[in-house]
């Protein structure tokens, strides 16, 4: 997947499926970019400055990205 930051958020391009997705703000971009550095999506959201009351739309967005294989679960050690 390639990530192209934009003023509104970012464009994501999946080379395997040729699918294009939009991230609608910089916060979700920060979350997506930090997923590899956190044990789970909730931790990545918190690291991006989101509190529990703000998590729902971001977790939903990550779920949509996962359903389209734009983000995939990390392989175990």
PDB file of C-alpha atoms in Angstrom:
ATOM      1  CA  UNK A   1       0.000   0.000   0.000  1.00  0.00           C
ATOM      2  CA  UNK A   2       1.166   3.514  -0.755  1.00  0.00           C
ATOM      3  CA  UNK A   3       0.153   6.512   1.332  1.00  0.00           C
ATOM      4  CA  UNK A   4       0.078   9.994  -0.145  1.00  0.00           C
ATOM      5  CA  UNK A   5      -0.547  12.704   2.453  1.00  0.00           C
ATOM      6  CA  UNK A   6      -2.911  15.446   1.307  1.00  0.00           C
ATOM      7  CA  UNK A   7      -4.219  18.631   2.976  1.00  0.00           C
ATOM      8  CA  UNK A   8      -7.532  16.848   3.719  1.00  0.00           C
ATOM      9  CA  UNK A   9      -5.904  13.659   5.079  1.00  0.00           C
ATOM     10  CA  UNK A  10      -4.442  11.170   2.603  1.00  0.00           C
ATOM     11  CA  UNK A  11      -4.932   8.915  -0.375  1.00  0.00           C
ATOM     12  CA  UNK A  12      -4.223   5.206   0.043  1.00  0.00           C
ATOM     13  CA  UNK A  13      -3.463   3.016  -2.950  1.00  0.00           C
ATOM     14  CA  UNK A  14      -3.356  -0.785  -2.767  1.00  0.00           C
ATOM     15  CA  UNK A  15      -1.086  -2.124  -5.518  1.00  0.00           C
ATOM     16  CA  UNK A  16      -2.559  -5.632  -5.426  1.00  0.00           C
ATOM     17  CA  UNK A  17      -6.206  -4.665  -5.787  1.00  0.00           C
ATOM     18  CA  UNK A  18      -5.622  -1.275  -7.446  1.00  0.00           C
ATOM     19  CA  UNK A  19      -8.079   0.155  -4.947  1.00  0.00           C
ATOM     20  CA  UNK A  20      -7.955   3.795  -3.895  1.00  0.00           C
ATOM     21  CA  UNK A  21      -9.187   4.960  -0.490  1.00  0.00           C
ATOM     22  CA  UNK A  22      -9.411   8.372   1.111  1.00  0.00           C
ATOM     23  CA  UNK A  23      -8.528   9.255   4.673  1.00  0.00           C
ATOM     24  CA  UNK A  24     -10.654  12.258   5.555  1.00  0.00           C
ATOM     25  CA  UNK A  25      -8.402  13.893   8.135  1.00  0.00           C
ATOM     26  CA  UNK A  26      -4.863  13.987   9.449  1.00  0.00           C
ATOM     27  CA  UNK A  27      -5.779  12.179  12.657  1.00  0.00           C
ATOM     28  CA  UNK A  28      -6.815   8.967  10.901  1.00  0.00           C
ATOM     29  CA  UNK A  29      -3.654   9.294   8.800  1.00  0.00           C
ATOM     30  CA  UNK A  30      -1.580   9.437  12.002  1.00  0.00           C
ATOM     31  CA  UNK A  31      -3.418   6.386  13.333  1.00  0.00           C
ATOM     32  CA  UNK A  32      -2.864   4.354  10.142  1.00  0.00           C
ATOM     33  CA  UNK A  33       0.802   5.318   9.969  1.00  0.00           C
ATOM     34  CA  UNK A  34       1.374   4.313  13.589  1.00  0.00           C
ATOM     35  CA  UNK A  35      -0.396   0.932  13.551  1.00  0.00           C
ATOM     36  CA  UNK A  36       2.922  -0.949  13.231  1.00  0.00           C
ATOM     37  CA  UNK A  37       4.209   0.730  16.389  1.00  0.00           C
ATOM     38  CA  UNK A  38       1.311  -0.219  18.666  1.00  0.00           C
ATOM     39  CA  UNK A  39      -0.105  -3.539  19.864  1.00  0.00           C
ATOM     40  CA  UNK A  40      -3.626  -2.755  18.612  1.00  0.00           C
ATOM     41  CA  UNK A  41      -5.775  -0.156  16.867  1.00  0.00           C
ATOM     42  CA  UNK A  42      -7.095   1.305  20.118  1.00  0.00           C
ATOM     43  CA  UNK A  43      -3.529   2.002  21.299  1.00  0.00           C
ATOM     44  CA  UNK A  44      -2.687   3.647  17.969  1.00  0.00           C
ATOM     45  CA  UNK A  45      -5.766   5.859  18.329  1.00  0.00           C
ATOM     46  CA  UNK A  46      -4.812   6.866  21.853  1.00  0.00           C
ATOM     47  CA  UNK A  47      -1.265   7.674  20.709  1.00  0.00           C
ATOM     48  CA  UNK A  48      -2.795   9.988  18.090  1.00  0.00           C
ATOM     49  CA  UNK A  49      -4.441  11.933  20.914  1.00  0.00           C
ATOM     50  CA  UNK A  50      -7.914  10.412  20.809  1.00  0.00           C
ATOM     51  CA  UNK A  51      -9.742   9.710  24.046  1.00  0.00           C
ATOM     52  CA  UNK A  52     -12.376   7.041  24.615  1.00  0.00           C
ATOM     53  CA  UNK A  53     -15.237   9.369  23.639  1.00  0.00           C
ATOM     54  CA  UNK A  54     -13.658   9.956  20.211  1.00  0.00           C
ATOM     55  CA  UNK A  55     -12.702   6.375  19.310  1.00  0.00           C
ATOM     56  CA  UNK A  56     -15.875   5.043  17.658  1.00  0.00           C
ATOM     57  CA  UNK A  57     -15.611   6.740  14.229  1.00  0.00           C
ATOM     58  CA  UNK A  58     -11.890   6.003  13.992  1.00  0.00           C
ATOM     59  CA  UNK A  59     -12.289   2.341  14.891  1.00  0.00           C
ATOM     60  CA  UNK A  60     -15.117   2.133  12.345  1.00  0.00           C
ATOM     61  CA  UNK A  61     -12.875   3.698   9.678  1.00  0.00           C
ATOM     62  CA  UNK A  62     -10.124   1.200  10.489  1.00  0.00           C
ATOM     63  CA  UNK A  63     -12.679  -1.597  10.199  1.00  0.00           C
ATOM     64  CA  UNK A  64     -13.646  -0.397   6.724  1.00  0.00           C
ATOM     65  CA  UNK A  65      -9.969  -0.261   5.740  1.00  0.00           C
ATOM     66  CA  UNK A  66      -9.461  -3.780   7.105  1.00  0.00           C
ATOM     67  CA  UNK A  67     -12.521  -5.104   5.245  1.00  0.00           C
ATOM     68  CA  UNK A  68     -11.045  -3.806   1.987  1.00  0.00           C
ATOM     69  CA  UNK A  69      -7.562  -5.173   2.834  1.00  0.00           C
ATOM     70  CA  UNK A  70      -6.037  -1.698   2.938  1.00  0.00           C
ATOM     71  CA  UNK A  71      -4.783  -2.598   6.414  1.00  0.00           C
ATOM     72  CA  UNK A  72      -4.254  -6.204   7.443  1.00  0.00           C
ATOM     73  CA  UNK A  73      -3.639  -7.913  10.780  1.00  0.00           C
ATOM     74  CA  UNK A  74      -0.021  -8.191  11.811  1.00  0.00           C
ATOM     75  CA  UNK A  75       1.504 -11.660  11.521  1.00  0.00           C
ATOM     76  CA  UNK A  76       2.472 -13.273  14.825  1.00  0.00           C
ATOM     77  CA  UNK A  77       6.132 -13.558  15.900  1.00  0.00           C
TER      78      UNK A  77
END
